[in-house]
mmCIF file with all atom_site columns, C-alpha atoms in Angstrom:
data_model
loop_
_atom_site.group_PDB
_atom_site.id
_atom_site.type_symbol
_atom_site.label_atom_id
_atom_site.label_alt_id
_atom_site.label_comp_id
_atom_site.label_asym_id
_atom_site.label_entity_id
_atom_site.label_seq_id
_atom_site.pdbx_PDB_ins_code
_atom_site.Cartn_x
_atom_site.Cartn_y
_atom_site.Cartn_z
_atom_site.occupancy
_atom_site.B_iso_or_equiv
_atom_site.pdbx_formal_charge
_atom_site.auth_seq_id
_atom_site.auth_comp_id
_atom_site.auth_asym_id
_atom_site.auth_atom_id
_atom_site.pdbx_PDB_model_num
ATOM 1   C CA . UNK A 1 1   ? 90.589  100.199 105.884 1.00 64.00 ? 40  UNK A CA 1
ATOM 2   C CA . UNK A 1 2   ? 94.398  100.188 104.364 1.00 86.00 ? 41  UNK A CA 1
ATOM 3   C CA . UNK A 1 3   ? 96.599  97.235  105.803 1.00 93.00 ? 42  UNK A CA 1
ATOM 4   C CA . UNK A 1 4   ? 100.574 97.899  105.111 1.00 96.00 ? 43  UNK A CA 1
ATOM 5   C CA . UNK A 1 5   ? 103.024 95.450  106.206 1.00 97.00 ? 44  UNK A CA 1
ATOM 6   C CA . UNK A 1 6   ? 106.875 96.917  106.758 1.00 97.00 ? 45  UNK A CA 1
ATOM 7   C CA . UNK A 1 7   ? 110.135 95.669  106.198 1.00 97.00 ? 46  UNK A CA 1
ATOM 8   C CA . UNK A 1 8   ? 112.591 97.469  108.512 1.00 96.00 ? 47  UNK A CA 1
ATOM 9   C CA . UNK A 1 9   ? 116.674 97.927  108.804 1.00 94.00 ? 48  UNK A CA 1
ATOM 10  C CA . UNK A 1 10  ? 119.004 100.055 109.447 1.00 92.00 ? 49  UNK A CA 1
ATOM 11  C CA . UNK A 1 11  ? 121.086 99.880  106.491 1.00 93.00 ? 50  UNK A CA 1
ATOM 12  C CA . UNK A 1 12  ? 120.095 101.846 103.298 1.00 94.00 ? 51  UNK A CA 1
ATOM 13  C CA . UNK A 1 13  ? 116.489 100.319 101.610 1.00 94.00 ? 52  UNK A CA 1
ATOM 14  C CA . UNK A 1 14  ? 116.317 102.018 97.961  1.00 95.00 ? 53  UNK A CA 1
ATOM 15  C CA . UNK A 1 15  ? 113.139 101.399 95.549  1.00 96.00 ? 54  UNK A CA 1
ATOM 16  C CA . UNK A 1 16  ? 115.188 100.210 93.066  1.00 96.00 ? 55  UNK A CA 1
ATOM 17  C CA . UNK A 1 17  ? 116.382 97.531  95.720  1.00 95.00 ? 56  UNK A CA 1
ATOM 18  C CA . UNK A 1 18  ? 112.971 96.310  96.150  1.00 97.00 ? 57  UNK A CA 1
ATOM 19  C CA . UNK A 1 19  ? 112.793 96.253  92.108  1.00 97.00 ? 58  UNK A CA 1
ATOM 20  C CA . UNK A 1 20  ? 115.350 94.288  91.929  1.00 97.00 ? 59  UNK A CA 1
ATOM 21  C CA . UNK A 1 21  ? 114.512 91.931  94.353  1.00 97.00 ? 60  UNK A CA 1
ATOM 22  C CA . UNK A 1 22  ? 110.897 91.291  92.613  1.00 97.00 ? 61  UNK A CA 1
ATOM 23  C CA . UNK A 1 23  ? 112.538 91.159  89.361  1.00 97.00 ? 62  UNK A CA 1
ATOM 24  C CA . UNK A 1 24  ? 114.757 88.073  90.860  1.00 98.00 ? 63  UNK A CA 1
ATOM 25  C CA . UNK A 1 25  ? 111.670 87.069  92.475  1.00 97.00 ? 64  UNK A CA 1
ATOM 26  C CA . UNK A 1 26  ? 109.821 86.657  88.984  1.00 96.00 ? 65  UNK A CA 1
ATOM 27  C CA . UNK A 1 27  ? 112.921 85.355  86.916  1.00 97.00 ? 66  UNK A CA 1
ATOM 28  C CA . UNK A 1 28  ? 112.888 82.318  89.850  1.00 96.00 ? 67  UNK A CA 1
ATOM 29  C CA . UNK A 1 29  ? 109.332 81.556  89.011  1.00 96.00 ? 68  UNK A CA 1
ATOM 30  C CA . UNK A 1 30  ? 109.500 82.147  85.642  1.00 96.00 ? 69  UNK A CA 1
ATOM 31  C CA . UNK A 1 31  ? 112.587 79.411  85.610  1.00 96.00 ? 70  UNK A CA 1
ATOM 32  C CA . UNK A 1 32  ? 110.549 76.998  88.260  1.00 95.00 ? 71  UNK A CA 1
ATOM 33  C CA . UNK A 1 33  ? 107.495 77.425  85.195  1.00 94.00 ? 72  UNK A CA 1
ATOM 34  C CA . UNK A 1 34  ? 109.958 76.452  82.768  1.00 95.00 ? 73  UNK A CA 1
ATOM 35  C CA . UNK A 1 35  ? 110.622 72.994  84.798  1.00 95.00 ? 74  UNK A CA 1
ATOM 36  C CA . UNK A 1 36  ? 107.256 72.313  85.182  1.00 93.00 ? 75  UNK A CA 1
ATOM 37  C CA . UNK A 1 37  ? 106.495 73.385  81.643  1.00 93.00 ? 76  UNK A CA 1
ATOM 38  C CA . UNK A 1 38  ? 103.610 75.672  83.090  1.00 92.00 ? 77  UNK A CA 1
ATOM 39  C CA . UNK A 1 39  ? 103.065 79.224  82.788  1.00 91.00 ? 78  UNK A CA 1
ATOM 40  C CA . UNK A 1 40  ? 103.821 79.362  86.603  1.00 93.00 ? 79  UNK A CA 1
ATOM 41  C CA . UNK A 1 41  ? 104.452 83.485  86.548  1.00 91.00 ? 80  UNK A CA 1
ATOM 42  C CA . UNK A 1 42  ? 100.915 84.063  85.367  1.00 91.00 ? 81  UNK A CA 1
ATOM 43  C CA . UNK A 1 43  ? 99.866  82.489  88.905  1.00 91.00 ? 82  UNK A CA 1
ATOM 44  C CA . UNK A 1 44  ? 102.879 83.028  91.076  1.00 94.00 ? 83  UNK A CA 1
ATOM 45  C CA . UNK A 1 45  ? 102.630 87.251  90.111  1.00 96.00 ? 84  UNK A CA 1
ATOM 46  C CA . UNK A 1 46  ? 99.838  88.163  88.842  1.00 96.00 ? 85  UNK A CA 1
ATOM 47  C CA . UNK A 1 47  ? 100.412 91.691  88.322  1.00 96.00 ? 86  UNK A CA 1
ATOM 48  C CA . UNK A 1 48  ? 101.874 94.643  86.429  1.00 96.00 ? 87  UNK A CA 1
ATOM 49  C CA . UNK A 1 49  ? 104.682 96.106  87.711  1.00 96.00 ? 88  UNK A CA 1
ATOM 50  C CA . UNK A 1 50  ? 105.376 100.093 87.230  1.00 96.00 ? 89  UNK A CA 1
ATOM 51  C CA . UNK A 1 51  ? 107.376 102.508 88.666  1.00 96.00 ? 90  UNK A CA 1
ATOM 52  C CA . UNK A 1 52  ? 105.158 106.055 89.533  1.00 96.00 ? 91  UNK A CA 1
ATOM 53  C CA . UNK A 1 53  ? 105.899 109.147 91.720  1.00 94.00 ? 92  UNK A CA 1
ATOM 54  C CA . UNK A 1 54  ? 103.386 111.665 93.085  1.00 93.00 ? 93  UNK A CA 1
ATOM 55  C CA . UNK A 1 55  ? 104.649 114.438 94.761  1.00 92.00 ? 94  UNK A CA 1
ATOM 56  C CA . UNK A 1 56  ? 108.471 113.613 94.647  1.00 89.00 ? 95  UNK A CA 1
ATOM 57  C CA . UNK A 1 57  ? 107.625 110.300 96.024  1.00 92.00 ? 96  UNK A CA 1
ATOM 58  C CA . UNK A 1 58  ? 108.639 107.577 94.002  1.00 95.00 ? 97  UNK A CA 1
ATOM 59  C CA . UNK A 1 59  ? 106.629 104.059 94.235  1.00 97.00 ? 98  UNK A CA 1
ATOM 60  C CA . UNK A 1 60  ? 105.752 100.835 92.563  1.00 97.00 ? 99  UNK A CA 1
ATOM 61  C CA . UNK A 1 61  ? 102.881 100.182 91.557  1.00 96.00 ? 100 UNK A CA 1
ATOM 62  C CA . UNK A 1 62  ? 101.551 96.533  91.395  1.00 97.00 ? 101 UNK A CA 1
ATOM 63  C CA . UNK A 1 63  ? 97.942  96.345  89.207  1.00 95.00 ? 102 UNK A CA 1
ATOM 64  C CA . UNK A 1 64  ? 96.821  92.910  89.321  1.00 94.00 ? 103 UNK A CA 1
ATOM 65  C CA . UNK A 1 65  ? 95.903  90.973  85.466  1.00 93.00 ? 104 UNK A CA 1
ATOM 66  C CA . UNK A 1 66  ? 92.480  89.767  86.476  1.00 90.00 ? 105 UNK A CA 1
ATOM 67  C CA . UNK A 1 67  ? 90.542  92.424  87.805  1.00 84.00 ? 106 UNK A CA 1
ATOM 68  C CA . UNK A 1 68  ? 88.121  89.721  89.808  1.00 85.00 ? 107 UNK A CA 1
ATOM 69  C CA . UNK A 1 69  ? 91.204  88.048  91.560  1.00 89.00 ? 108 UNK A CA 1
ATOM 70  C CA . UNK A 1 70  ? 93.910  90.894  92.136  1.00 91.00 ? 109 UNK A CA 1
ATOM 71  C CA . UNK A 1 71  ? 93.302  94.525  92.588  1.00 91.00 ? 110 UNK A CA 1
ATOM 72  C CA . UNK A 1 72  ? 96.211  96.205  93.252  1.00 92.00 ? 111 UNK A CA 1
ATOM 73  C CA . UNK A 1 73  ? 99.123  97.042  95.757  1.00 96.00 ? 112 UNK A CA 1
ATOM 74  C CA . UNK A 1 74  ? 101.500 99.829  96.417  1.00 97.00 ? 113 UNK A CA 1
ATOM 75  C CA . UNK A 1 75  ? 105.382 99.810  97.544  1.00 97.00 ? 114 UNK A CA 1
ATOM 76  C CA . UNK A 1 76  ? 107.203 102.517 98.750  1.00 97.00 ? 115 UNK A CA 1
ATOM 77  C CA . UNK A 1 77  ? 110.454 103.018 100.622 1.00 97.00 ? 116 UNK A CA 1
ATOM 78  C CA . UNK A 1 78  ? 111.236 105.677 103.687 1.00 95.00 ? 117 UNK A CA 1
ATOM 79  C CA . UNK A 1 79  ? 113.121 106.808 106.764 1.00 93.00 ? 118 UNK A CA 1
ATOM 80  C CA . UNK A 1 80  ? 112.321 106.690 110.475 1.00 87.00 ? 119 UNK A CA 1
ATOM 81  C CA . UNK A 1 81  ? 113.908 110.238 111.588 1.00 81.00 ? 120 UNK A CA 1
ATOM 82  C CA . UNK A 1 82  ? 113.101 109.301 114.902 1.00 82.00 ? 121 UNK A CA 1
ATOM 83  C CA . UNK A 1 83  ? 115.463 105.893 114.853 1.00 80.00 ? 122 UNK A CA 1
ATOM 84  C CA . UNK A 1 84  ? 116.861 106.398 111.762 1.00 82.00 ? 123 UNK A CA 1
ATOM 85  C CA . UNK A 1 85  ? 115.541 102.835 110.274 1.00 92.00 ? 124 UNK A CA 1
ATOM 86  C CA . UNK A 1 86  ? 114.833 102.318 106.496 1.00 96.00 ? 125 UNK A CA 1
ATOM 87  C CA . UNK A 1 87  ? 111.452 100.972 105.803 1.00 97.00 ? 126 UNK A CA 1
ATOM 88  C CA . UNK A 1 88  ? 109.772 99.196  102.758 1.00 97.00 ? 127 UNK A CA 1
ATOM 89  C CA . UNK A 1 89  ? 105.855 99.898  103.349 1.00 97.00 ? 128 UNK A CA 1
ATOM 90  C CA . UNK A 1 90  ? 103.631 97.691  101.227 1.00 98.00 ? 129 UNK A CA 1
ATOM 91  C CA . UNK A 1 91  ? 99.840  99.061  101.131 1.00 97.00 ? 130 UNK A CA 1
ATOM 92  C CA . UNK A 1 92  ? 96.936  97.285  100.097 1.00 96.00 ? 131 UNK A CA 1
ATOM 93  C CA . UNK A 1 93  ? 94.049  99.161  99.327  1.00 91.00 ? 132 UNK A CA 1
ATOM 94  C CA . UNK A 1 94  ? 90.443  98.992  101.150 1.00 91.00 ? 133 UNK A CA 1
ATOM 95  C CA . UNK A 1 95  ? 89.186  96.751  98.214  1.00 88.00 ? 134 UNK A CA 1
ATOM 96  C CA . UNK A 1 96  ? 91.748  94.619  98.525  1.00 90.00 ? 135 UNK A CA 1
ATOM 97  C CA . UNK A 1 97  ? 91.023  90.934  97.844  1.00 91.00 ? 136 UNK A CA 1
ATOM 98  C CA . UNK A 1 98  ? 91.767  87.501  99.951  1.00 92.00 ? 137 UNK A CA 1
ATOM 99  C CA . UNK A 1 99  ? 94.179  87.101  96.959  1.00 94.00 ? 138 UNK A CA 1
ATOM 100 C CA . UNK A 1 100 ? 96.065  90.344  96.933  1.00 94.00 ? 139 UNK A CA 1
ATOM 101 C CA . UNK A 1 101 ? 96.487  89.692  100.823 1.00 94.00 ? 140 UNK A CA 1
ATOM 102 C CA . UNK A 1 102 ? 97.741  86.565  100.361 1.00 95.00 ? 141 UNK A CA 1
ATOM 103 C CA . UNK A 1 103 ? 100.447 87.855  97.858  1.00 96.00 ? 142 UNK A CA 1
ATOM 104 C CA . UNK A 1 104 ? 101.198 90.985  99.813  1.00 96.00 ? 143 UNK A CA 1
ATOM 105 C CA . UNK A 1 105 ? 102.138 88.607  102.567 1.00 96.00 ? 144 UNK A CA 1
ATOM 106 C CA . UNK A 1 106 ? 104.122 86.376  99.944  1.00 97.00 ? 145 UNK A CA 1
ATOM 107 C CA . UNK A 1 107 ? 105.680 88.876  98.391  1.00 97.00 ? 146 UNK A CA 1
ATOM 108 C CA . UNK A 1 108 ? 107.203 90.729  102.001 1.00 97.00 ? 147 UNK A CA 1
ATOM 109 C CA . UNK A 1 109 ? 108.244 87.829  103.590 1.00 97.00 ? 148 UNK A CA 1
ATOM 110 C CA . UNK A 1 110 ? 110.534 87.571  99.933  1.00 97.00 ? 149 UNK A CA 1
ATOM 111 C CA . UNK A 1 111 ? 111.347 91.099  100.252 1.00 97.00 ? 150 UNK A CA 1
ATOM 112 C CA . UNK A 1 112 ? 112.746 90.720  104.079 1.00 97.00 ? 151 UNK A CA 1
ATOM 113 C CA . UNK A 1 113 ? 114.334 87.418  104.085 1.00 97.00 ? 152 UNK A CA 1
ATOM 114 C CA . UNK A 1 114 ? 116.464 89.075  100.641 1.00 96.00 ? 153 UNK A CA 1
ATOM 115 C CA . UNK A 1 115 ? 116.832 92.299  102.437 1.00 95.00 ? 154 UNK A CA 1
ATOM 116 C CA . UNK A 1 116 ? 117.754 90.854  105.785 1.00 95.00 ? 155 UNK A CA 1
ATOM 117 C CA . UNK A 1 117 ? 115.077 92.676  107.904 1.00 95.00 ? 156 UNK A CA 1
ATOM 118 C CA . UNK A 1 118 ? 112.127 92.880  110.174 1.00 97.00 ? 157 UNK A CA 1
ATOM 119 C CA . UNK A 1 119 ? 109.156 91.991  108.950 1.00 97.00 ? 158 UNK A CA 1
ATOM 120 C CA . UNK A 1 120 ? 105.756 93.373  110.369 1.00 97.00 ? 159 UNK A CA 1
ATOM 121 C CA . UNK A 1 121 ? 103.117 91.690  108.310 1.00 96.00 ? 160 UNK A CA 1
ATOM 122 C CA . UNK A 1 122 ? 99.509  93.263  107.797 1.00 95.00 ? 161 UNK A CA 1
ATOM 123 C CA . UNK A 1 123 ? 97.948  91.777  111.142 1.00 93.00 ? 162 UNK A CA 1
ATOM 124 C CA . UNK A 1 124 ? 100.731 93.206  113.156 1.00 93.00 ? 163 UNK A CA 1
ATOM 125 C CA . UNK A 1 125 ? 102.845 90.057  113.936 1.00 95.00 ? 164 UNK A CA 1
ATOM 126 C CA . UNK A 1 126 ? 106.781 90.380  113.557 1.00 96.00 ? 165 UNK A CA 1
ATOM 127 C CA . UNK A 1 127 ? 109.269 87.943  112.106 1.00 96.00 ? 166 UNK A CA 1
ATOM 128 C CA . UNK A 1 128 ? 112.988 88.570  112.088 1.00 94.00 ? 167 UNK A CA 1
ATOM 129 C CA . UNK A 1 129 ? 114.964 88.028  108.798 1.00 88.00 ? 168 UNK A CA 1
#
């Protein structure tokens, strides 16, 4: 089964937000590699990074660099007409690994602490940013 973890606000969430904020994500690692004169990227992200859209609906996708450790991950942005909250939705897919879970849950706990938001990680707990 799919597990998505969401990062929720009520000010505006845009993709290239989330971008942005895995971009600064990276260049921190890739300057905390550079201190320990290690390739720390290579193990702190692990994955591709592209932007795709299907069906109007734009998305980044995250393809992981070593097929037997990382599969993949999608992240996507929307709107809660009902309350009107913005939402960052992170999905990992049914073949997910232990690994890609444990970066999902890196990786949105990053996203909502920069964003300022609520976090609702893949087992359903909730932490306030």
């Amino acid at each position: 089964m799919k597990k998505s973890a969401y990062i929720r606000r009520t000010d505006t969430i845009e993709l290239e937000n989330v971008k942005d904020t895995l971009e600064y994500y990276r260049k921190m690692i890739r300057n905390t590699g550079k201190q320990l004169a290690w390739d720390y990227e290579a193990a702190a992200f692990p994955y591709t990074m592209e932007e795709k859209e299907t069906e109007g609906a734009k998305y980044l996708l995250l393809t992981g660099k070593d097929p037997h450790q990382n599969n993949h991950m999608v992240i996507g942005v929307g709107q809660h007409e009902e309350n009107e909250r913005y939402y960052v939705q992170i999905v990992l897919p049914e073949d997910a690994t232990h690994h890609d879970v444990a970066k999902g849950n890196e990786y949105a706990k990053f996203i909502a602490k920069q964003l300022k938001g609520e976090l609702q990680l893949f087992n359903g707990r909730v932490m306030e940013f």
